[in-house]
Structure formats: C-alpha cells, structure tokens
Amino acid sequence: MSPGELICPAGTPAALRTAVDAGADAVYCGFQNATNARNFPGLNFTPDELAGAVAHAHSKASKVLLALNTYPPAGKVDLWRAAADTGARLGVDAFIVADMGVADYIARTYPDIRIHLSVQAAASSPEAIRYYCENFGVKRVVLPRILTIPEIRSIRKEIPCEIETFIFGNHGLMVEGRCSLTNYLTGQSTNMDGVCSPASDVEFVRHDDGTMSSRLAGFAIDCFGCGEKAGYPTICKGRYTVPHRSDAYYAFEEPVSLNLARLLPELIDAGVHAFKIEGRQRSKSYVRSVVSAFRAAVDDIRAGRPANITDLVALTEGQKQTQGAFATKKWR
Amino acid sequence: MHWRAGLDPKGAKIVRGAGSRLSCVLVQPLLSRVVRRIGDRHPSVFARLGIYKKSAFLIDPVELPFALHLCPDPEAPAFRAVPRDSTPHAQAMIRGRFMLLLELVDSQRDGDAAFFSRDLEVSGDTEAVVRLRNALDDVEGSIAEEAAGILGAPGRAILARLRRAYKSEAEGFQQA
C-alpha cells in the first residue's frame, strides 16, 4: 500500500509548526522572494526562520520541502541558485522545482538532495516525466490537476518515480506554469515573479447596496451580490459579461476548491505516494483544520477503517468544492 | 419604552455620538497598553509588515459603538478607539463582527474563509491588509489572551464570557 504521505503548506514559521503538530509528514515552504510561486506580501521564510523550521520539523520526524518552483527570467538565475545553496546548507529534505535550469543546477551541485518536480512544470505524460527523471534525477512528480484516477494509475506504471497529487485547496486549471493572465493585466508574472493577482493590484469595493466588486489593476473581475459567496480575485475565476449572454458568467472556472477526501482510497490504490494540501497563503487555522482532517482520514484508510471525513466546505473558495478532473474529464 | 424613543432623529444621533465618544475614552487606556505589549513581545510582526508598519488601518467591529485605528509603527505604536462619524484617514479598512475579528487575530478562524463567506470585508490597500494578516498569523499563542491578561483575572473572565456567547450564537445560527 502507498504510504499516503501528507504534504502540507506553510507560509510562516508558526504555520509550519502548526502543520507538523497536526500530523504533516512533510511541509513545503519558500523564501521571501520570487523563487517560489507564493511570493505574497508578508509571507514566507527568511533563511534564519527556515533554519529553525527545519530543526523543528526534523525533531518531530517531519520533512521540509523547499519550493523553488518559479522560472528564472533571463540573466537572473543567481537568485534561484543562491536559494538552492541556502536550502542545502540548512538541510532541507527536497527541492520542489519547475525550471530545467534550476533542476540541472541542483542535480549537479547537490546530488544527494531529492528533487521533486513541481506542478508548475506541468509534466503530465510518462514521456515528459521520464525525461525529468533521467536527466535530473527527479524522485517525485507533482501531477497537474487535469488527470483522472485511471490516467494516474496508468502513468504510475510507466514512470520510475513517486507520484504526488493535490487533494485539497485552490483549483486553478490553466496549464500550470504557463498561465500569463496576471502578467497580461499587471505586468507581473505568476511563473517568474511568483505572484498570481498581486495584492498591490487588487481592490475590493463595497457598494451602498451591499454588493462588492473585485478589481485587478483597475479591471473589474467580479461583482458579488449581497450575501453571495466570494472567491479569490483572479482572472481565471472572474465573472464576465459578453454580448451574447444576458447575465455575467464564469468564462473560465468558478470559485471552487478541490476536495478529494472521498477519493483517497482510490488514489492510494492507484499508487499515489503523497497527497498535497494547497494553501501556503492561508492561515494557521486553515492549516490546523485541513491537515488534522486529512491526517485522520489517511490513518483510517491505512488501518483498514472507513475514513472519518471532516466537512471542510467552510474553508473552500466560494464555499464550494469539487473533485475536478480526478472524477471526470468534464467537471463544470 | 426606551428613553431615547422620544428623541427626534437628530437628537438620537447626538446621543449616539456622545455614547460613542464616551466608549472611546473608556477603552483607550487598555488599547494603548495592548499595542505596546504586543509590539514588545512580538517584534517579528514589524518585519512582516514591511513598509506598511508606517500605515494606518481602520478596523471596524460592526456591533461595537466605535471603530479602531491602528498604526503599527514600532517607534510609536498607536491603537485608538475612534467614533465612526469622525474616523481618521487609513490606508486599509477591515470590517466584521468583533469576535470574528478577535478569532482572526488569534488564528481561530481563517481570514480567506471569512472573506469567502462575506463575514469579513476589506477595502483600501489590499497589500497592507494581506501583510497585517500574515504578520499576525505568525504570532504564536493568543493575542486576545495577552490583551485580556493586561486586566488580570477580570479581563480573562470577560474574554471567556465573550467567547462562550459568540460560540453559542454561532451554533444557534447554524441550527436555525
């Protein structure tokens, strides 16, 4: 049986300790710069904080995975190399990498440290995954959220590395690592700067009638009615008017979160080695609740008991959840 | 019959304003001590705030008779109760029920989830709000209990009573 490792998010040292205490097998985190895909204001770790985090995690038999999962712009690779050097010096257990150049640097410089291929690399075929394994020694691939469980099972049989899948959290299904929608409006890149809808460009406006508009770089993304559940201010989750429709509609995706709690047994059976919880930008409260819930569920399944699955819908975007492509190729 | 029922709207507004100002005066000594103590005990908060440690935040607990004006400047931290009809300038505004705000400060509730449910409103400079949220979320322990502890046993008793009342209300709301 697959171990079903729980890979949990941490945006701050306090969140990391919360995740470890709640039963994380590993915690992923990043530095306070563009080397990771959650380069949000006030979030992430200084080198000193990461040193303390690694010590704490290791003392509780948890691992620390350092996200270096953005793409260096031309001529700026030194920031990513320096981050890898610091992570190696501080004893992280693995690097989560998307860019081949970063992977190549780590593979050559720190051959004893594991490389996990980030979802940002969007490697979804056995051929692509094998390429990363053969050339950079990748030990684990985080699969894009566009594959069904039978497809995952099939891929597992054809690759020489572990599989990690997302099981909870933000559900963004643009070709991961390729989305330039934020770049289009703000000039900042999700993939190179690590910022999807940078907070400095986001504005929420409450109107006198109780409705609320969200805007990115001055462009309206959505307007929520009184009491209507809201979502993140991202272009892909925006609601738009078009000439051929009378009402505003979600052109790309709806505000909804992934929740695969009820599919855990099938994922384990399909050979998924590790389960990832999204949400480094979320609070300790979220980390505590979600990690505890999935720790209990995975432990139940591994012990042959029916999984006790906590209701987490209150923590989901738009207070809606989906099994997405894992359950069916058409999930709208 | 309520004693204010006989007042015309202008008179009622004057009475409300006077009540609000009196409330501000009463809570102000506590607020000043709270912000100094939190700043002294958790200096890492200022690093996460970055340039926004010089910003002003208006925090609006909707059911209280006043709003709160926070300037987390490490050199001169200020936390003031202000009447709603004359709030000072702020870069960012955060609005919600008092106990929700307290639970967010203590990481007993998730800010994004409160935003999704529309229980929490933010406006103004979103980056300032995000930085404040992340800075407070990195604080270990309970800021609410530290604040209540300034008043000793009575403060802790009041906090416990508020929490019980809020929990009962929330459970009643869910059952309704």
Short mmCIF file of C-alpha atoms in Angstrom, two decimals:
data_model
loop_
_atom_site.label_atom_id
_atom_site.label_comp_id
_atom_site.label_asym_id
_atom_site.label_seq_id
_atom_site.Cartn_x
_atom_site.Cartn_y
_atom_site.Cartn_z
CA MET A 1 0.00 0.00 0.00
CA SER A 2 1.18 3.51 -0.80
CA PRO A 3 2.28 5.40 2.33
CA GLY A 4 -0.06 8.30 1.53
CA GLU A 5 2.36 10.92 2.85
CA LEU A 6 0.70 14.21 3.76
CA ILE A 7 2.48 17.19 2.23
CA CYS A 8 1.27 20.33 3.95
CA PRO A 9 1.60 24.07 3.32
CA ALA A 10 3.32 26.66 5.49
CA GLY A 11 3.54 30.37 4.75
CA THR A 12 5.11 31.26 8.10
CA PRO A 13 7.17 29.51 10.78
CA ALA A 14 4.09 29.41 13.01
CA ALA A 15 2.11 27.71 10.26
CA LEU A 16 4.91 25.18 9.80
CA ARG A 17 4.85 24.28 13.48
CA THR A 18 1.06 24.02 13.29
CA ALA A 19 1.29 21.67 10.30
CA VAL A 20 3.89 19.48 11.97
CA ASP A 21 1.87 19.30 15.18
CA ALA A 22 -1.25 18.41 13.19
CA GLY A 23 0.46 15.41 11.63
CA ALA A 24 2.20 16.56 8.46
CA ASP A 25 4.66 14.04 7.07
CA ALA A 26 6.31 16.90 5.21
CA VAL A 27 5.83 20.65 4.99
CA TYR A 28 6.58 22.75 1.92
CA CYS A 29 7.56 26.40 2.11
CA GLY A 30 9.55 29.08 0.32
CA PHE A 31 11.75 32.11 0.74
CA GLN A 32 10.60 35.74 0.74
CA ASN A 33 11.38 36.32 -2.93
CA ALA A 34 10.47 35.37 -6.48
CA THR A 35 11.92 31.85 -6.22
CA ASN A 36 8.58 30.41 -5.17
CA ALA A 37 5.07 30.57 -6.55
CA ARG A 38 3.53 32.11 -3.43
CA ASN A 39 5.64 35.25 -3.27
CA PHE A 40 2.96 37.14 -1.36
CA PRO A 41 3.47 40.19 0.89
CA GLY A 42 4.34 39.33 4.47
CA LEU A 43 4.51 35.62 3.70
CA ASN A 44 7.32 33.07 3.62
CA PHE A 45 10.62 32.47 5.38
CA THR A 46 13.90 34.21 5.97
CA PRO A 47 16.96 31.90 5.96
CA ASP A 48 17.09 32.12 9.76
CA GLU A 49 13.42 31.20 10.03
CA LEU A 50 13.93 28.27 7.66
CA ALA A 51 16.81 27.02 9.78
CA GLY A 52 14.54 26.98 12.84
CA ALA A 53 11.75 25.39 10.83
CA VAL A 54 13.98 22.56 9.58
CA ALA A 55 15.19 21.88 13.11
CA HIS A 56 11.64 21.80 14.46
CA ALA A 57 10.31 19.59 11.68
CA HIS A 58 13.17 17.13 11.93
CA SER A 59 12.76 16.92 15.70
CA LYS A 60 9.20 15.71 15.04
CA ALA A 61 10.22 13.37 12.19
CA SER A 62 8.68 15.62 9.54
CA LYS A 63 10.44 16.71 6.39
CA VAL A 64 10.83 20.19 4.89
CA LEU A 65 10.49 20.64 1.13
CA LEU A 66 11.72 23.94 -0.25
CA ALA A 67 9.68 25.34 -3.13
CA LEU A 68 11.93 26.82 -5.83
CA ASN A 69 9.15 26.39 -8.31
CA THR A 70 9.21 29.52 -10.44
CA TYR A 71 11.07 30.17 -13.67
CA PRO A 72 14.14 32.45 -13.54
CA PRO A 73 13.97 35.26 -16.09
CA ALA A 74 16.96 35.51 -18.41
CA GLY A 75 20.06 36.71 -16.59
CA LYS A 76 18.56 36.36 -13.11
CA VAL A 77 19.26 32.73 -12.32
CA ASP A 78 21.62 33.66 -9.48
CA LEU A 79 18.67 34.26 -7.12
CA TRP A 80 17.45 30.69 -7.65
CA ARG A 81 20.95 29.21 -7.30
CA ALA A 82 21.52 31.16 -4.09
CA ALA A 83 18.19 29.92 -2.74
CA ALA A 84 19.19 26.34 -3.54
CA ASP A 85 22.57 26.86 -1.86
CA THR A 86 20.87 28.23 1.26
CA GLY A 87 18.31 25.43 1.34
CA ALA A 88 21.04 22.80 1.02
CA ARG A 89 23.10 24.44 3.78
CA LEU A 90 20.07 24.47 6.08
CA GLY A 91 19.31 20.81 5.49
CA VAL A 92 16.04 20.78 3.59
CA ASP A 93 14.93 17.33 2.55
CA ALA A 94 13.96 18.12 -1.03
CA PHE A 95 13.64 20.90 -3.56
CA ILE A 96 10.40 21.40 -5.46
CA VAL A 97 11.48 22.60 -8.87
CA ALA A 98 9.82 23.56 -12.15
CA ASP A 99 12.60 25.03 -14.28
CA MET A 100 15.05 22.67 -16.02
CA GLY A 101 17.96 25.04 -15.43
CA VAL A 102 17.27 25.12 -11.69
CA ALA A 103 16.84 21.34 -11.67
CA ASP A 104 20.11 20.93 -13.53
CA TYR A 105 21.97 23.16 -11.07
CA ILE A 106 20.64 21.25 -8.07
CA ALA A 107 21.24 17.85 -9.63
CA ARG A 108 24.88 18.73 -10.35
CA THR A 109 25.62 20.66 -7.15
CA TYR A 110 23.62 18.72 -4.59
CA PRO A 111 23.19 15.21 -6.00
CA ASP A 112 22.24 13.81 -2.59
CA ILE A 113 19.21 16.06 -2.14
CA ARG A 114 15.95 14.93 -3.66
CA ILE A 115 14.31 16.88 -6.46
CA HIS A 116 10.53 16.89 -6.70
CA LEU A 117 9.07 18.12 -9.97
CA SER A 118 6.61 20.92 -9.25
CA VAL A 119 3.10 21.01 -10.62
CA GLN A 120 4.33 24.21 -12.27
CA ALA A 121 6.33 22.06 -14.68
CA ALA A 122 3.02 20.67 -15.99
CA ALA A 123 4.52 17.26 -16.73
CA SER A 124 1.52 15.08 -17.48
CA SER A 125 2.77 12.31 -19.75
CA PRO A 126 5.06 9.36 -18.92
CA GLU A 127 7.49 10.55 -21.57
CA ALA A 128 7.81 14.03 -20.06
CA ILE A 129 8.15 12.70 -16.52
CA ARG A 130 10.76 10.13 -17.54
CA TYR A 131 12.76 12.89 -19.22
CA TYR A 132 12.99 14.76 -15.91
CA CYS A 133 13.86 11.58 -14.04
CA GLU A 134 16.57 10.54 -16.48
CA ASN A 135 18.19 13.95 -16.84
CA PHE A 136 17.84 15.50 -13.38
CA GLY A 137 17.27 12.53 -11.10
CA VAL A 138 13.74 13.64 -10.17
CA LYS A 139 12.41 11.41 -7.42
CA ARG A 140 8.79 12.59 -7.36
CA VAL A 141 6.39 14.31 -9.73
CA VAL A 142 3.54 16.52 -8.58
CA LEU A 143 0.91 15.86 -11.22
CA PRO A 144 -1.19 18.61 -12.80
CA ARG A 145 -4.80 18.63 -11.70
CA ILE A 146 -6.08 17.58 -15.13
CA LEU A 147 -5.78 13.81 -14.89
CA THR A 148 -8.38 11.19 -13.97
CA ILE A 149 -7.53 8.49 -11.46
CA PRO A 150 -7.35 5.80 -14.21
CA GLU A 151 -4.90 8.04 -16.06
CA ILE A 152 -2.81 8.45 -12.91
CA ARG A 153 -2.80 4.68 -12.41
CA SER A 154 -1.62 4.24 -15.99
CA ILE A 155 1.14 6.84 -15.65
CA ARG A 156 2.33 5.25 -12.41
CA LYS A 157 3.10 2.02 -14.26
CA GLU A 158 5.29 3.82 -16.75
CA ILE A 159 7.46 6.10 -14.65
CA PRO A 160 10.37 5.41 -12.30
CA CYS A 161 9.44 7.98 -9.64
CA GLU A 162 6.86 8.65 -6.95
CA ILE A 163 3.60 10.47 -7.67
CA GLU A 164 2.20 13.32 -5.58
CA THR A 165 -1.27 14.72 -6.24
CA PHE A 166 -3.14 17.66 -4.83
CA ILE A 167 -6.06 16.60 -2.67
CA PHE A 168 -7.36 19.89 -1.26
CA GLY A 169 -7.33 23.61 -1.92
CA ASN A 170 -7.17 26.07 -4.72
CA HIS A 171 -8.30 24.66 -8.03
CA GLY A 172 -6.60 26.54 -10.84
CA LEU A 173 -6.60 24.62 -14.06
CA MET A 174 -4.87 26.76 -16.61
CA VAL A 175 -1.89 24.83 -17.95
CA GLU A 176 0.09 25.12 -14.76
CA GLY A 177 3.35 27.01 -15.09
CA ARG A 178 2.11 28.57 -18.33
CA CYS A 179 -0.67 30.92 -17.17
CA SER A 180 0.04 34.54 -18.11
CA LEU A 181 -3.32 36.09 -17.27
CA THR A 182 -1.93 38.03 -14.29
CA ASN A 183 1.01 39.15 -16.42
CA TYR A 184 -1.43 40.39 -19.05
CA LEU A 185 -3.05 42.87 -16.65
CA THR A 186 -0.37 43.70 -14.08
CA GLY A 187 2.98 43.16 -15.77
CA GLN A 188 3.95 40.74 -13.00
CA SER A 189 4.27 37.05 -13.71
CA THR A 190 2.83 34.15 -11.77
CA ASN A 191 5.55 31.95 -13.21
CA MET A 192 8.58 34.24 -12.87
CA ASP A 193 7.65 36.58 -10.01
CA GLY A 194 5.58 34.07 -8.08
CA VAL A 195 2.54 36.31 -7.83
CA CYS A 196 -0.91 35.39 -9.08
CA SER A 197 -3.07 38.53 -8.70
CA PRO A 198 -0.55 40.54 -6.65
CA ALA A 199 -2.24 42.15 -3.66
CA SER A 200 -0.87 45.56 -4.63
CA ASP A 201 -3.05 45.42 -7.75
CA VAL A 202 -6.17 44.07 -6.06
CA GLU A 203 -9.02 46.29 -4.93
CA PHE A 204 -12.30 45.41 -3.26
CA VAL A 205 -15.09 47.96 -3.38
CA ARG A 206 -18.20 47.73 -1.22
CA HIS A 207 -21.18 49.43 -2.81
CA ASP A 208 -24.06 51.08 -0.98
CA ASP A 209 -26.45 48.29 -1.98
CA GLY A 210 -24.29 45.71 -0.21
CA THR A 211 -22.69 44.27 -3.34
CA MET A 212 -18.92 44.01 -3.59
CA SER A 213 -16.71 44.39 -6.65
CA SER A 214 -13.26 42.89 -7.01
CA ARG A 215 -10.80 44.50 -9.40
CA LEU A 216 -7.32 43.66 -10.61
CA ALA A 217 -5.19 46.50 -11.96
CA GLY A 218 -8.35 48.53 -12.35
CA PHE A 219 -10.25 45.89 -14.32
CA ALA A 220 -13.45 44.53 -12.80
CA ILE A 221 -13.22 40.78 -12.24
CA ASP A 222 -16.47 40.10 -10.42
CA CYS A 223 -19.31 41.69 -8.51
CA PHE A 224 -20.79 39.64 -5.70
CA GLY A 225 -24.39 40.17 -4.64
CA CYS A 226 -25.39 40.72 -1.02
CA GLY A 227 -24.53 37.57 0.88
CA GLU A 228 -23.27 35.80 -2.23
CA LYS A 229 -20.17 33.72 -1.51
CA ALA A 230 -16.95 35.19 -2.86
CA GLY A 231 -13.78 33.83 -4.43
CA TYR A 232 -10.20 34.92 -4.99
CA PRO A 233 -9.66 37.97 -7.20
CA THR A 234 -8.03 36.02 -10.00
CA ILE A 235 -8.84 36.48 -13.67
CA CYS A 236 -9.45 32.78 -14.17
CA LYS A 237 -12.19 32.83 -11.50
CA GLY A 238 -13.74 36.08 -12.75
CA ARG A 239 -17.32 36.56 -13.92
CA TYR A 240 -17.75 38.47 -17.14
CA THR A 241 -20.43 39.94 -19.35
CA VAL A 242 -20.42 39.15 -23.04
CA PRO A 243 -22.71 40.37 -25.82
CA HIS A 244 -24.39 37.01 -26.45
CA ARG A 245 -25.40 36.42 -22.82
CA SER A 246 -27.80 38.38 -20.70
CA ASP A 247 -26.03 37.61 -17.41
CA ALA A 248 -22.44 37.74 -16.22
CA TYR A 249 -20.87 34.27 -16.21
CA TYR A 250 -17.70 32.46 -15.22
CA ALA A 251 -15.89 32.30 -18.55
CA PHE A 252 -13.00 30.10 -17.38
CA GLU A 253 -13.63 28.50 -14.00
CA GLU A 254 -15.82 29.05 -10.97
CA PRO A 255 -14.61 29.94 -7.48
CA VAL A 256 -14.37 26.42 -6.08
CA SER A 257 -11.82 24.33 -4.19
CA LEU A 258 -10.58 20.83 -4.80
CA ASN A 259 -11.51 18.27 -2.16
CA LEU A 260 -10.58 14.64 -2.79
CA ALA A 261 -11.26 13.33 0.70
CA ARG A 262 -13.69 10.73 -0.61
CA LEU A 263 -11.31 9.62 -3.35
CA LEU A 264 -8.35 8.92 -1.05
CA PRO A 265 -8.76 5.12 -1.11
CA GLU A 266 -8.80 5.10 -4.92
CA LEU A 267 -5.78 7.40 -5.10
CA ILE A 268 -3.85 5.17 -2.73
CA ASP A 269 -4.87 2.14 -4.77
CA ALA A 270 -3.72 3.90 -7.94
CA GLY A 271 -0.24 4.21 -6.46
CA VAL A 272 -0.21 7.85 -5.42
CA HIS A 273 2.66 8.13 -2.95
CA ALA A 274 1.94 11.54 -1.43
CA PHE A 275 -1.01 13.90 -1.01
CA LYS A 276 -0.54 17.62 -1.26
CA ILE A 277 -2.66 20.21 0.53
CA GLU A 278 -2.62 23.60 -1.18
CA GLY A 279 -2.62 26.85 0.81
CA ARG A 280 0.66 28.45 1.83
CA GLN A 281 -1.20 31.77 1.72
CA ARG A 282 -3.79 30.53 4.21
CA SER A 283 -3.83 30.91 8.00
CA LYS A 284 -2.73 28.62 10.81
CA SER A 285 -6.40 27.94 11.39
CA TYR A 286 -6.78 26.54 7.87
CA VAL A 287 -3.57 24.51 8.19
CA ARG A 288 -4.65 23.07 11.56
CA SER A 289 -8.13 22.13 10.33
CA VAL A 290 -7.23 20.69 6.95
CA VAL A 291 -4.09 18.83 7.99
CA SER A 292 -5.84 17.30 11.02
CA ALA A 293 -8.79 16.20 8.89
CA PHE A 294 -6.64 14.52 6.25
CA ARG A 295 -4.27 13.02 8.83
CA ALA A 296 -7.24 11.25 10.42
CA ALA A 297 -8.66 10.17 7.06
CA VAL A 298 -5.37 8.75 5.75
CA ASP A 299 -4.70 6.97 9.04
CA ASP A 300 -8.18 5.43 8.94
CA ILE A 301 -7.71 4.17 5.40
CA ARG A 302 -4.27 2.76 6.07
CA ALA A 303 -5.64 0.95 9.13
CA GLY A 304 -8.47 -0.56 7.06
CA ARG A 305 -11.16 1.53 8.74
CA PRO A 306 -13.83 3.58 6.97
CA ALA A 307 -12.38 7.08 6.65
CA ASN A 308 -13.75 9.65 9.03
CA ILE A 309 -14.00 12.63 6.71
CA THR A 310 -14.41 16.04 8.30
CA ASP A 311 -16.56 18.57 6.48
CA LEU A 312 -14.19 21.26 5.20
CA VAL A 313 -16.55 23.15 2.93
CA ALA A 314 -16.43 26.25 5.16
CA LEU A 315 -12.77 26.64 4.21
CA THR A 316 -13.28 26.31 0.47
CA GLU A 317 -13.25 29.10 -2.09
CA GLY A 318 -16.77 30.25 -2.82
CA GLN A 319 -17.74 27.68 -0.18
CA LYS A 320 -17.98 25.11 -2.94
CA GLN A 321 -15.90 22.01 -3.55
CA THR A 322 -15.22 19.71 -6.47
CA GLN A 323 -13.40 16.51 -7.32
CA GLY A 324 -12.48 18.13 -10.61
CA ALA A 325 -10.80 16.11 -13.32
CA PHE A 326 -9.90 13.37 -10.85
CA ALA A 327 -13.53 12.20 -11.03
CA THR A 328 -14.43 13.09 -14.60
CA LYS A 329 -12.88 14.75 -17.62
CA LYS A 330 -15.75 17.20 -17.71
CA TRP A 331 -16.30 18.74 -14.31
CA ARG A 332 -18.07 22.01 -14.94
CA MET B 1 -40.45 52.47 26.22
CA HIS B 2 -36.78 53.17 25.61
CA TRP B 3 -35.67 56.57 26.92
CA ARG B 4 -34.26 57.52 23.51
CA ALA B 5 -37.52 56.76 21.73
CA GLY B 6 -38.78 60.24 22.43
CA LEU B 7 -35.84 61.90 20.67
CA ASP B 8 -36.05 63.15 17.10
CA PRO B 9 -33.52 61.60 14.66
CA LYS B 10 -31.08 64.48 15.10
CA GLY B 11 -31.26 64.14 18.88
CA ALA B 12 -30.78 60.38 18.70
CA LYS B 13 -27.72 60.89 16.51
CA ILE B 14 -26.25 63.33 19.03
CA VAL B 15 -26.85 60.84 21.87
CA ARG B 16 -25.29 58.02 19.86
CA GLY B 17 -22.29 60.21 19.09
CA ALA B 18 -21.86 61.13 22.74
CA GLY B 19 -22.11 57.46 23.74
CA SER B 20 -19.53 56.52 21.14
CA ARG B 21 -17.10 59.17 22.34
CA LEU B 22 -17.54 58.09 25.95
CA SER B 23 -16.87 54.47 24.97
CA CYS B 24 -13.71 55.55 23.18
CA VAL B 25 -12.44 57.35 26.28
CA LEU B 26 -13.17 54.33 28.47
CA VAL B 27 -11.36 51.73 26.35
CA GLN B 28 -8.44 53.90 25.22
CA PRO B 29 -6.06 53.20 28.14
CA LEU B 30 -6.40 49.46 27.54
CA LEU B 31 -5.84 49.75 23.79
CA SER B 32 -2.66 51.75 24.25
CA ARG B 33 -1.27 49.12 26.58
CA VAL B 34 -2.32 46.29 24.26
CA VAL B 35 -0.47 47.63 21.22
CA ARG B 36 2.68 48.36 23.22
CA ARG B 37 2.70 44.90 24.79
CA ILE B 38 2.13 43.08 21.50
CA GLY B 39 4.84 45.14 19.83
CA ASP B 40 7.29 44.43 22.66
CA ARG B 41 6.59 40.70 22.76
CA HIS B 42 6.31 40.04 19.03
CA PRO B 43 8.78 42.29 17.19
CA SER B 44 8.76 39.94 14.17
CA VAL B 45 5.34 41.36 13.33
CA PHE B 46 7.01 44.57 12.17
CA ALA B 47 9.33 42.76 9.77
CA ARG B 48 6.39 41.06 8.06
CA LEU B 49 4.57 44.36 7.79
CA GLY B 50 7.49 45.81 5.83
CA ILE B 51 6.84 49.38 4.71
CA TYR B 52 3.26 49.05 5.92
CA LYS B 53 4.35 49.30 9.55
CA LYS B 54 4.03 53.05 8.98
CA SER B 55 0.48 52.67 7.59
CA ALA B 56 -2.82 53.20 9.32
CA PHE B 57 -5.54 50.56 9.47
CA LEU B 58 -9.17 51.16 10.31
CA ILE B 59 -10.68 48.11 11.98
CA ASP B 60 -14.43 48.23 12.24
CA PRO B 61 -16.11 45.80 14.65
CA VAL B 62 -19.61 46.40 13.36
CA GLU B 63 -21.54 45.84 16.58
CA LEU B 64 -19.32 47.99 18.81
CA PRO B 65 -20.06 51.70 19.31
CA PHE B 66 -16.66 52.71 17.89
CA ALA B 67 -14.05 51.72 15.32
CA LEU B 68 -10.36 51.08 15.94
CA HIS B 69 -7.48 52.92 14.34
CA LEU B 70 -4.18 51.03 14.29
CA CYS B 71 -0.77 52.48 13.41
CA PRO B 72 1.72 49.64 14.00
CA ASP B 73 4.77 51.89 13.82
CA PRO B 74 7.40 50.18 16.02
CA GLU B 75 8.74 53.56 17.13
CA ALA B 76 5.35 54.92 18.12
CA PRO B 77 2.67 52.23 18.00
CA ALA B 78 -0.84 53.58 18.33
CA PHE B 79 -4.18 51.83 18.74
CA ARG B 80 -7.09 54.16 19.26
CA ALA B 81 -10.84 53.86 19.59
CA VAL B 82 -12.45 56.37 17.27
CA PRO B 83 -16.09 57.43 16.76
CA ARG B 84 -17.49 56.17 13.45
CA ASP B 85 -18.67 59.62 12.48
CA SER B 86 -15.15 61.03 12.53
CA THR B 87 -12.71 58.28 11.62
CA PRO B 88 -9.18 59.40 10.73
CA HIS B 89 -7.51 58.55 7.43
CA ALA B 90 -6.44 54.93 6.95
CA GLN B 91 -4.78 53.08 4.07
CA ALA B 92 -6.86 49.99 4.63
CA MET B 93 -10.15 49.06 6.24
CA ILE B 94 -11.17 45.73 7.80
CA ARG B 95 -14.78 45.19 8.82
CA GLY B 96 -16.57 42.37 10.60
CA ARG B 97 -18.12 41.30 13.86
CA PHE B 98 -15.93 41.87 16.91
CA MET B 99 -15.50 38.23 17.88
CA LEU B 100 -14.78 37.25 14.29
CA LEU B 101 -12.00 39.85 14.20
CA LEU B 102 -10.70 38.56 17.51
CA GLU B 103 -10.74 34.98 16.23
CA LEU B 104 -8.89 36.03 13.10
CA VAL B 105 -6.23 37.75 15.19
CA ASP B 106 -5.87 34.54 17.18
CA SER B 107 -5.92 32.24 14.13
CA GLN B 108 -9.01 30.52 15.40
CA ARG B 109 -10.70 31.38 12.10
CA ASP B 110 -9.28 31.57 8.59
CA GLY B 111 -9.32 35.02 7.01
CA ASP B 112 -9.78 33.80 3.45
CA ALA B 113 -12.73 31.66 4.50
CA ALA B 114 -14.29 34.62 6.35
CA PHE B 115 -13.82 36.66 3.19
CA PHE B 116 -15.37 33.94 1.01
CA SER B 117 -18.40 33.78 3.33
CA ARG B 118 -18.67 37.60 3.21
CA ASP B 119 -18.42 37.80 7.01
CA LEU B 120 -15.25 39.83 6.55
CA GLU B 121 -14.89 42.91 4.38
CA VAL B 122 -11.69 44.58 3.35
CA SER B 123 -11.15 47.71 1.33
CA GLY B 124 -8.41 50.21 0.58
CA ASP B 125 -4.86 48.96 0.15
CA THR B 126 -5.17 45.18 -0.16
CA GLU B 127 -1.43 44.60 0.22
CA ALA B 128 -1.50 46.35 3.59
CA VAL B 129 -4.30 44.04 4.74
CA VAL B 130 -2.52 40.93 3.48
CA ARG B 131 0.70 41.94 5.23
CA LEU B 132 -1.11 42.61 8.50
CA ARG B 133 -2.92 39.29 8.30
CA ASN B 134 0.30 37.36 7.61
CA ALA B 135 2.20 39.23 10.32
CA LEU B 136 -0.41 38.45 12.96
CA ASP B 137 -0.79 34.87 11.81
CA ASP B 138 2.88 34.25 12.52
CA VAL B 139 2.40 35.16 16.19
CA GLU B 140 2.43 32.11 18.44
CA GLY B 141 -0.17 32.00 21.19
CA SER B 142 -3.24 34.11 21.67
CA ILE B 143 -3.05 37.87 21.19
CA ALA B 144 -6.57 38.14 22.62
CA GLU B 145 -5.50 36.40 25.81
CA GLU B 146 -2.40 38.56 26.08
CA ALA B 147 -4.61 41.62 25.75
CA ALA B 148 -7.15 40.33 28.26
CA GLY B 149 -4.32 39.43 30.61
CA ILE B 150 -3.42 43.11 30.94
CA LEU B 151 -6.59 43.47 33.01
CA GLY B 152 -5.77 40.36 35.03
CA ALA B 153 -8.43 37.87 36.09
CA PRO B 154 -11.37 40.17 35.23
CA GLY B 155 -10.03 40.62 31.69
CA ARG B 156 -9.66 36.90 31.17
CA ALA B 157 -13.15 36.30 32.56
CA ILE B 158 -14.64 38.85 30.18
CA LEU B 159 -12.84 37.24 27.22
CA ALA B 160 -14.03 33.77 28.22
CA ARG B 161 -17.59 35.06 28.53
CA LEU B 162 -17.41 36.76 25.12
CA ARG B 163 -16.13 33.58 23.53
CA ARG B 164 -18.90 31.49 25.09
CA ALA B 165 -21.55 33.95 23.96
CA TYR B 166 -20.16 34.05 20.43
CA LYS B 167 -19.89 30.27 20.24
CA SER B 168 -23.50 29.85 21.43
CA GLU B 169 -24.67 32.43 18.95
CA ALA B 170 -22.76 30.79 16.09
CA GLU B 171 -24.12 27.34 16.98
CA GLY B 172 -27.63 28.74 17.21
CA PHE B 173 -27.19 30.34 13.82
CA GLN B 174 -26.04 27.06 12.28
CA GLN B 175 -29.03 25.19 13.72
CA ALA B 176 -31.54 27.79 12.54
#
